[in-house]
Amino acid sequence: MKRHPLHLFKTRPSYSWNLAISGYANYGSSTDVVGVYKLMLKDAAMNLNQITFSTMLILCSNCQWMDLGRQIHGQILKFGFGSYVFVGSPLLDMYAKLGLIFDAEWYYDEMPERNVVMCNTMIIGLLWRGMVEESKHLFHGLKERDSISWTTIISGLMQNGMQREAVDMFREVILAGFTMDQFTFGSVLTACGSLLALGEGKQIHAYVIRTDHKDNVFVGSALVDMYSKCKSIKSGETVFETMTQKNVVSWTAMLVGYGQNGFSAEAVKIFFEMQRNGFEPDDFTLGSVISSYANLASLEEGAQFHC
């Protein structure tokens, strides 16, 4: 990208500065972003606004620039933007991603006003650092929650090995009347599979059918995986066969399900069917089909997959 002479921005309005900063950031020119920002501080500080600081905080987060991030936080306070929630969320996100979770907590506690976006950002940051109890305490203390709040806490519980709590939390979501996204369904179905909770898995499947996610490939794959782990391979097979869309994850889930439930011949068969449908197996899929061949005492045929 051709460099724009920075001196041309000195007499420009605020939106021109922000367009320049965003443009350089989008094209990956991080040093130019910092150059424009520093010139803005020097010659056009009156044009600094929420968009300027938000963009710079996101850049610091993505580039792992701790020192610059702290400096920008100081400038946010200096120019009177410390209480703006639009700036608060990317600031919390930056501190969390840089591993400065206690800085994030301090800033969050000092904010005179918080919206649900800031609260969700803080919960995500705590969960990233494995601070599950703190994230649960914050979640339960929220006056306002949205579907992202529920998705965040359920996924976080799953990632921290708390499958039973994730499933119980999902029940609360349903009772609260929130609409869930594909990632929430994926997380809670994975939890049911890990717990071998077939009954609860079926209830969630029934709920999925009543939503817009019944034809979602991500949710369908999670259902196949859940049924397979719960030893209900025929139910998994039915879900797989009725899926309107399939991807590598779907085929692999069915293949692995067959193998784990002792249907080695079916696993090998679906492997070749997968290839005929134009899907290339990954290393995990290859490992699973080799295992199925071994179970069929067909090690000679299985050897052809060693490249």
XYZ file of N, CA, C and O in Angstrom, residues 43-196:
616
model
N -0.571 16.801 17.145
C -1.086 17.940 16.384
C -2.603 18.048 16.317
O -3.125 19.067 15.864
N -3.310 17.000 16.717
C -4.772 17.041 16.565
C -5.464 16.300 17.695
O -6.430 15.571 17.482
N -4.996 16.505 18.918
C -5.549 15.777 20.062
C -7.033 16.053 20.261
O -7.754 15.214 20.809
N -7.476 17.225 19.803
C -8.900 17.554 19.954
C -9.800 16.641 19.131
O -11.011 16.567 19.351
N -9.217 15.930 18.167
C -9.994 15.016 17.313
C -10.051 13.589 17.842
O -10.706 12.729 17.249
N -9.343 13.307 18.928
C -9.404 11.972 19.518
C -10.821 11.671 19.987
O -11.485 12.517 20.578
N -11.294 10.464 19.717
C -12.632 10.082 20.164
C -12.677 8.588 20.478
O -11.648 7.905 20.456
N -13.867 8.087 20.761
C -14.021 6.684 21.150
C -13.535 5.733 20.061
O -12.943 4.692 20.355
N -13.785 6.082 18.816
C -13.388 5.208 17.706
C -11.871 5.112 17.624
O -11.306 4.032 17.405
N -11.197 6.241 17.820
C -9.730 6.247 17.791
C -9.169 5.283 18.817
O -8.346 4.409 18.509
N -9.604 5.444 20.064
C -9.062 4.620 21.146
C -9.473 3.152 20.998
O -8.666 2.250 21.253
N -10.688 2.902 20.569
C -11.141 1.523 20.385
C -10.289 0.808 19.339
O -9.845 -0.331 19.545
N -10.031 1.483 18.221
C -9.214 0.893 17.153
C -7.803 0.610 17.636
O -7.235 -0.459 17.358
N -7.221 1.541 18.369
C -5.851 1.360 18.848
C -5.757 0.241 19.884
O -4.773 -0.521 19.908
N -6.766 0.114 20.723
C -6.763 -0.965 21.720
C -6.865 -2.334 21.063
O -6.185 -3.287 21.471
N -7.692 -2.445 20.036
C -7.824 -3.710 19.302
C -6.495 -4.058 18.637
O -6.067 -5.218 18.633
N -5.811 -3.047 18.093
C -4.507 -3.271 17.469
C -3.496 -3.765 18.496
O -2.749 -4.723 18.250
N -3.464 -3.131 19.652
C -2.535 -3.551 20.714
C -2.825 -4.983 21.153
O -1.900 -5.758 21.430
N -4.098 -5.311 21.221
C -4.492 -6.665 21.599
C -4.011 -7.676 20.576
O -3.412 -8.704 20.922
N -4.254 -7.396 19.300
C -3.876 -8.327 18.234
C -2.358 -8.463 18.097
O -1.856 -9.541 17.758
N -1.643 -7.366 18.339
C -0.181 -7.377 18.178
C 0.561 -7.686 19.476
O 1.788 -7.730 19.489
N -0.206 -7.883 20.575
C 0.399 -8.175 21.879
C 1.348 -7.061 22.328
O 2.433 -7.304 22.855
N 0.915 -5.821 22.138
C 1.709 -4.650 22.521
C 1.296 -4.196 23.915
O 0.431 -3.345 24.082
N 1.935 -4.729 24.923
C 1.560 -4.418 26.304
C 1.885 -2.979 26.672
O 1.046 -2.259 27.228
N 3.106 -2.544 26.373
C 3.531 -1.207 26.779
C 2.689 -0.126 26.110
O 2.246 0.822 26.770
N 2.480 -0.258 24.803
C 1.668 0.729 24.099
C 0.229 0.701 24.609
O -0.414 1.743 24.754
N -0.263 -0.496 24.897
C -1.613 -0.622 25.421
C -1.782 0.128 26.732
O -2.784 0.815 26.951
N -0.796 0.002 27.619
C -0.858 0.713 28.891
C -0.803 2.230 28.669
O -1.493 3.011 29.344
N 0.042 2.650 27.710
C 0.136 4.082 27.406
C -1.207 4.619 26.903
O -1.642 5.709 27.309
N -1.850 3.851 26.030
C -3.141 4.284 25.485
C -4.190 4.339 26.587
O -5.024 5.252 26.613
N -4.131 3.403 27.523
C -5.049 3.454 28.662
C -4.854 4.766 29.429
O -5.833 5.438 29.802
N -3.610 5.119 29.643
C -3.328 6.377 30.322
C -3.874 7.575 29.555
O -4.417 8.521 30.143
N -3.744 7.542 28.232
C -4.252 8.640 27.402
C -5.776 8.665 27.392
O -6.394 9.739 27.326
N -6.397 7.492 27.482
C -7.859 7.421 27.573
C -8.332 8.153 28.826
O -9.294 8.933 28.788
N -7.640 7.920 29.939
C -7.998 8.588 31.184
C -7.698 10.087 31.107
O -8.502 10.917 31.560
N -6.561 10.421 30.523
C -6.145 11.825 30.408
C -7.155 12.659 29.632
O -7.464 13.795 30.019
N -7.677 12.099 28.533
C -8.581 12.855 27.668
C -10.065 12.643 28.015
O -10.942 13.070 27.267
N -10.314 11.969 29.136
C -11.677 11.902 29.651
C -12.573 10.844 29.049
O -13.800 10.966 29.107
N -11.971 9.776 28.520
C -12.786 8.718 27.908
C -12.845 7.447 28.765
O -13.319 6.412 28.321
N -12.356 7.533 29.993
C -12.273 6.354 30.845
C -13.593 5.733 31.214
O -13.665 4.531 31.513
N -14.668 6.531 31.210
C -15.975 6.003 31.611
C -16.847 5.599 30.428
O -17.999 5.216 30.624
N -16.302 5.663 29.226
C -17.078 5.335 28.028
C -17.080 3.820 27.817
O -16.026 3.205 27.658
N -18.271 3.214 27.793
C -18.357 1.759 27.660
C -17.873 1.291 26.286
O -17.393 0.162 26.148
N -17.989 2.130 25.268
C -17.520 1.758 23.933
C -16.011 1.538 23.930
O -15.487 0.712 23.187
N -15.309 2.270 24.773
C -13.863 2.104 24.930
C -13.556 1.006 25.946
O -12.555 0.297 25.836
N -14.441 0.843 26.921
C -14.197 -0.107 27.999
C -14.085 -1.551 27.566
O -13.207 -2.292 28.035
N -14.940 -1.979 26.636
C -14.910 -3.387 26.210
C -13.600 -3.771 25.537
O -12.986 -4.781 25.902
N -13.107 -3.010 24.536
C -11.813 -3.380 23.945
C -10.647 -3.250 24.914
O -9.651 -3.974 24.789
N -10.772 -2.339 25.902
C -9.708 -2.221 26.901
C -9.660 -3.468 27.783
O -8.578 -4.021 28.040
N -10.824 -3.933 28.237
C -10.885 -5.173 29.010
C -10.369 -6.350 28.201
O -9.620 -7.192 28.706
N -10.788 -6.421 26.935
C -10.365 -7.510 26.062
C -8.854 -7.503 25.883
O -8.213 -8.561 25.910
N -8.277 -6.327 25.714
C -6.821 -6.221 25.550
C -6.087 -6.735 26.781
O -5.165 -7.557 26.681
N -6.498 -6.276 27.949
C -5.824 -6.715 29.173
C -5.951 -8.230 29.360
O -4.987 -8.898 29.766
N -7.118 -8.775 29.070
C -7.323 -10.216 29.234
C -6.422 -11.000 28.282
O -5.779 -11.978 28.674
N -6.365 -10.582 27.023
C -5.558 -11.298 26.028
C -4.065 -11.155 26.285
O -3.277 -12.017 25.886
N -3.684 -10.073 26.946
C -2.271 -9.883 27.289
C -1.911 -10.579 28.604
O -0.768 -10.500 29.054
N -2.900 -11.241 29.210
C -2.642 -11.952 30.455
C -2.693 -11.071 31.689
O -2.320 -11.512 32.789
N -3.152 -9.837 31.533
C -3.215 -8.890 32.653
C -4.628 -8.863 33.225
O -5.294 -7.829 33.245
N -5.084 -10.002 33.701
C -6.469 -10.133 34.114
C -6.789 -9.291 35.349
O -7.915 -8.790 35.500
N -5.803 -9.070 36.220
C -6.062 -8.262 37.410
C -6.206 -6.781 37.052
O -6.966 -6.057 37.692
N -5.484 -6.346 36.012
C -5.683 -4.989 35.501
C -7.096 -4.849 34.938
O -7.748 -3.817 35.127
N -7.528 -5.892 34.232
C -8.882 -5.878 33.666
C -9.917 -5.809 34.779
O -10.893 -5.043 34.694
N -9.719 -6.607 35.835
C -10.669 -6.609 36.958
C -10.716 -5.244 37.637
O -11.790 -4.760 37.996
N -9.539 -4.623 37.817
C -9.492 -3.308 38.457
C -10.276 -2.291 37.638
O -11.086 -1.530 38.183
N -10.044 -2.284 36.331
C -10.730 -1.319 35.478
C -12.240 -1.572 35.479
O -13.044 -0.632 35.550
N -12.603 -2.846 35.419
C -14.031 -3.210 35.413
C -14.711 -2.719 36.691
O -15.810 -2.147 36.646
N -14.062 -2.923 37.830
C -14.642 -2.509 39.106
C -14.743 -0.990 39.222
O -15.618 -0.475 39.930
N -13.827 -0.270 38.536
C -13.820 1.187 38.622
C -14.824 1.845 37.684
O -15.119 3.037 37.844
N -15.351 1.097 36.728
C -16.272 1.680 35.752
C -17.580 2.090 36.430
O -18.228 1.261 37.086
N -17.993 3.357 36.290
C -19.250 3.790 36.912
C -20.478 3.213 36.235
O -21.542 3.091 36.845
N -20.325 2.853 34.972
C -21.439 2.287 34.207
C -20.927 1.155 33.333
O -19.864 1.255 32.724
N -21.671 0.051 33.312
C -21.270 -1.096 32.494
C -22.472 -1.571 31.694
O -23.583 -1.599 32.211
N -22.225 -1.971 30.452
C -23.304 -2.591 29.679
C -23.039 -4.083 29.564
O -22.013 -4.585 30.029
N -23.948 -4.792 28.944
C -23.832 -6.249 28.872
C -22.619 -6.680 28.058
O -22.017 -7.726 28.318
N -22.213 -5.860 27.086
C -21.033 -6.193 26.272
C -19.785 -6.196 27.141
O -18.944 -7.103 27.052
N -19.636 -5.182 27.985
C -18.489 -5.137 28.893
C -18.498 -6.320 29.847
O -17.448 -6.928 30.108
N -19.663 -6.638 30.368
C -19.772 -7.761 31.305
C -19.386 -9.075 30.627
O -18.660 -9.895 31.203
N -19.847 -9.274 29.412
C -19.505 -10.486 28.671
C -18.003 -10.556 28.416
O -17.389 -11.626 28.512
N -17.413 -9.415 28.079
C -15.968 -9.368 27.826
C -15.190 -9.756 29.081
O -14.191 -10.492 29.007
N -15.651 -9.280 30.232
C -14.973 -9.598 31.491
C -15.101 -11.087 31.811
O -14.141 -11.726 32.259
N -16.280 -11.656 31.577
C -16.490 -13.090 31.830
C -15.572 -13.924 30.938
O -14.949 -14.889 31.385
N -15.486 -13.544 29.656
C -14.610 -14.258 28.718
C -13.168 -14.202 29.201
O -12.452 -15.209 29.195
N -12.731 -13.019 29.632
C -11.358 -12.872 30.108
C -11.065 -13.747 31.314
O -10.010 -14.390 31.394
N -11.990 -13.814 32.252
C -11.810 -14.667 33.432
C -11.742 -16.139 33.049
O -10.919 -16.896 33.585
N -12.607 -16.538 32.122
C -12.615 -17.945 31.699
C -11.341 -18.318 30.952
O -10.848 -19.440 31.074
N -10.814 -17.393 30.150
C -9.544 -17.647 29.465
C -8.444 -17.984 30.461
O -7.553 -18.781 30.169
N -8.511 -17.358 31.630
C -7.466 -17.548 32.635
C -7.827 -18.647 33.637
O -7.156 -18.804 34.662
N -8.896 -19.390 33.361
C -9.275 -20.491 34.227
C -9.892 -20.072 35.538
O -9.986 -20.887 36.475
N -10.331 -18.822 35.628
C -10.924 -18.309 36.865
C -12.436 -18.550 36.823
O -13.244 -17.626 36.678
N -12.788 -19.823 36.946
C -14.182 -20.241 36.724
C -15.106 -19.708 37.808
O -16.198 -19.197 37.510
N -14.718 -19.837 39.058
C -15.591 -19.389 40.147
C -15.851 -17.895 40.066
O -16.977 -17.431 40.304
N -14.803 -17.128 39.716
C -14.966 -15.687 39.586
C -15.916 -15.352 38.436
O -16.756 -14.439 38.553
N -15.796 -16.098 37.325
C -16.668 -15.842 36.177
C -18.119 -16.200 36.504
O -19.050 -15.477 36.121
N -18.323 -17.286 37.250
C -19.679 -17.676 37.649
C -20.290 -16.643 38.591
O -21.476 -16.297 38.476
N -19.488 -16.151 39.510
C -19.971 -15.132 40.448
C -20.389 -13.876 39.693
O -21.456 -13.293 39.978
N -19.565 -13.468 38.730
C -19.892 -12.280 37.931
C -21.152 -12.517 37.106
O -22.042 -11.657 37.046
N -21.245 -13.685 36.496
C -22.409 -14.009 35.662
C -23.704 -13.964 36.467
O -24.695 -13.351 36.047
N -23.699 -14.606 37.610
C -24.921 -14.680 38.417
C -25.291 -13.318 39.016
O -26.446 -13.113 39.406
N -24.318 -12.404 39.054
C -24.603 -11.085 39.587
C -25.071 -10.083 38.544
O -25.404 -8.938 38.889
N -25.115 -10.505 37.277
C -25.514 -9.582 36.215
C -27.000 -9.246 36.308
O -27.840 -10.131 36.466
N -27.299 -7.969 36.168
C -28.700 -7.545 36.126
C -29.294 -7.779 34.739
O -30.505 -7.956 34.590
N -28.425 -7.756 33.739
C -28.860 -7.943 32.353
C -27.993 -9.009 31.699
O -26.774 -8.983 31.816
N -28.635 -9.957 31.030
C -27.910 -11.000 30.304
C -28.495 -11.104 28.906
O -29.683 -10.868 28.703
N -27.656 -11.473 27.948
C -28.150 -11.754 26.608
C -27.699 -13.155 26.217
O -27.080 -13.875 27.021
N -28.001 -13.567 25.000
C -27.650 -14.923 24.574
C -26.141 -15.140 24.578
O -25.664 -16.257 24.829
N -25.369 -14.077 24.333
C -23.904 -14.202 24.350
C -23.425 -14.483 25.770
O -22.475 -15.259 25.970
N -24.069 -13.877 26.767
C -23.705 -14.139 28.163
C -23.843 -15.630 28.480
O -22.947 -16.250 29.061
N -24.987 -16.208 28.094
C -25.242 -17.632 28.358
C -24.285 -18.520 27.571
O -23.733 -19.497 28.110
N -24.079 -18.190 26.295
C -23.169 -18.989 25.469
C -21.758 -18.971 26.042
O -21.069 -20.001 26.102
N -21.328 -17.801 26.484
C -19.981 -17.646 27.033
C -19.780 -18.505 28.273
O -18.779 -19.225 28.390
N -20.723 -18.455 29.207
C -20.536 -19.184 30.462
C -20.643 -20.697 30.233
O -19.884 -21.476 30.820
N -21.545 -21.125 29.353
C -21.691 -22.567 29.077
C -20.435 -23.105 28.395
O -19.891 -24.148 28.783
N -19.943 -22.385 27.379
C -18.725 -22.822 26.677
C -17.532 -22.815 27.621
O -16.690 -23.717 27.582
N -17.469 -21.800 28.491
C -16.363 -21.712 29.443
C -16.365 -22.848 30.445
O -15.309 -23.394 30.786
N -17.541 -23.223 30.922
C -17.637 -24.358 31.841
C -17.150 -25.640 31.160
O -16.434 -26.443 31.764
N -17.549 -25.808 29.906
C -17.119 -26.984 29.146
C -15.603 -27.016 29.004
O -14.945 -28.042 29.228
N -15.028 -25.896 28.609
C -13.585 -25.822 28.376
C -12.784 -26.057 29.649
O -11.619 -26.441 29.595
N -13.425 -25.837 30.787
C -12.740 -26.051 32.062
C -13.148 -27.362 32.724
O -12.965 -27.546 33.933
N -13.721 -28.279 31.932
C -14.005 -29.625 32.408
C -15.208 -29.753 33.316
O -15.340 -30.751 34.038
N -16.117 -28.774 33.271
C -17.287 -28.799 34.161
C -18.537 -29.104 33.349
O -19.454 -28.281 33.222
N -18.571 -30.321 32.790
C -19.638 -30.702 31.867
C -21.023 -30.704 32.528
O -21.998 -30.259 31.935
N -21.104 -31.242 33.739
C -22.401 -31.315 34.409
C -22.971 -29.921 34.646
O -24.159 -29.674 34.420
N -22.135 -29.000 35.077
C -22.611 -27.638 35.294
C -23.025 -26.981 33.981
O -23.967 -26.181 33.954
N -22.335 -27.320 32.891
C -22.689 -26.756 31.585
C -24.085 -27.210 31.163
O -24.886 -26.406 30.673
N -24.383 -28.496 31.367
C -25.707 -29.020 31.013
C -26.781 -28.393 31.899
O -27.856 -28.002 31.418
N -26.504 -28.275 33.199
C -27.472 -27.660 34.111
C -27.716 -26.197 33.748
O -28.852 -25.707 33.831
N -26.654 -25.512 33.347
C -26.792 -24.113 32.956
C -27.647 -23.983 31.704
O -28.418 -23.024 31.561
N -27.536 -24.963 30.809
C -28.335 -24.928 29.587
C -29.827 -24.992 29.920
O -30.647 -24.353 29.256
N -30.168 -25.767 30.941
C -31.569 -25.831 31.371
C -32.064 -24.438 31.784
O -33.199 -24.058 31.487
N -31.209 -23.714 32.470
C -31.573 -22.357 32.882
C -31.804 -21.459 31.666
O -32.691 -20.594 31.680
N -30.994 -21.662 30.626
C -31.152 -20.873 29.399
C -32.539 -21.080 28.817
O -33.228 -20.121 28.437
N -32.954 -22.335 28.732
C -34.252 -22.661 28.145
C -35.375 -22.035 28.965
O -36.311 -21.436 28.422
N -35.258 -22.154 30.277
C -36.287 -21.586 31.150
C -36.348 -20.066 31.046
O -37.418 -19.464 31.168
N -35.176 -19.452 30.788
C -35.135 -17.990 30.673
C -35.643 -17.509 29.325
O -35.851 -16.311 29.136
N -35.824 -18.448 28.381
C -36.405 -18.098 27.094
C -35.450 -17.486 26.092
O -35.877 -16.835 25.134
N -34.148 -17.694 26.282
C -33.170 -17.139 25.349
C -32.984 -18.049 24.139
O -33.105 -19.271 24.232
N -32.689 -17.446 23.005
C -32.378 -18.196 21.787
C -30.886 -18.475 21.756
O -30.073 -17.555 21.880
N -30.522 -19.727 21.573
C -29.122 -20.113 21.578
C -28.564 -20.220 20.158
O -29.294 -20.463 19.199
N -27.245 -20.067 20.038
C -26.616 -20.196 18.727
C -25.997 -21.585 18.578
O -26.064 -22.419 19.487
N -25.408 -21.828 17.431
C -24.861 -23.150 17.129
C -23.749 -23.555 18.101
O -23.581 -24.734 18.419
N -22.998 -22.579 18.593
C -21.875 -22.892 19.475
C -22.361 -23.346 20.852
O -21.738 -24.207 21.479
N -23.462 -22.766 21.313
C -24.029 -23.218 22.585
C -24.506 -24.657 22.476
O -24.229 -25.493 23.341
N -25.242 -24.944 21.405
C -25.714 -26.315 21.193
C -24.530 -27.275 21.078
O -24.550 -28.374 21.637
N -23.502 -26.855 20.339
C -22.327 -27.709 20.187
C -21.673 -28.016 21.514
O -21.308 -29.163 21.806
N -21.534 -26.995 22.369
C -20.897 -27.172 23.673
C -21.708 -28.097 24.578
O -21.160 -29.016 25.203
N -23.017 -27.861 24.655
C -23.827 -28.657 25.583
C -24.000 -30.089 25.090
O -24.061 -31.034 25.898
N -24.039 -30.304 23.782
C -24.115 -31.667 23.249
C -22.806 -32.420 23.501
O -22.820 -33.622 23.805
N -21.689 -31.719 23.397
C -20.396 -32.325 23.729
C -20.366 -32.718 25.197
O -19.852 -33.785 25.561
N -20.931 -31.862 26.054
C -21.003 -32.170 27.481
C -21.833 -33.425 27.719
O -21.454 -34.308 28.507
N -22.974 -33.540 27.031
C -23.830 -34.729 27.187
C -23.082 -35.985 26.754
O -23.190 -37.039 27.397
N -22.326 -35.884 25.678
C -21.544 -37.030 25.220
C -20.504 -37.441 26.234
O -20.304 -38.631 26.506
N -19.828 -36.476 26.820
C -18.801 -36.769 27.823
C -19.399 -37.409 29.073
O -18.769 -38.249 29.714
N -20.628 -36.993 29.412
C -21.303 -37.516 30.609
C -22.095 -38.793 30.332
O -22.665 -39.370 31.264
N -22.146 -39.203 29.056
C -22.990 -40.325 28.627
C -24.444 -40.073 29.016
O -25.185 -41.011 29.369
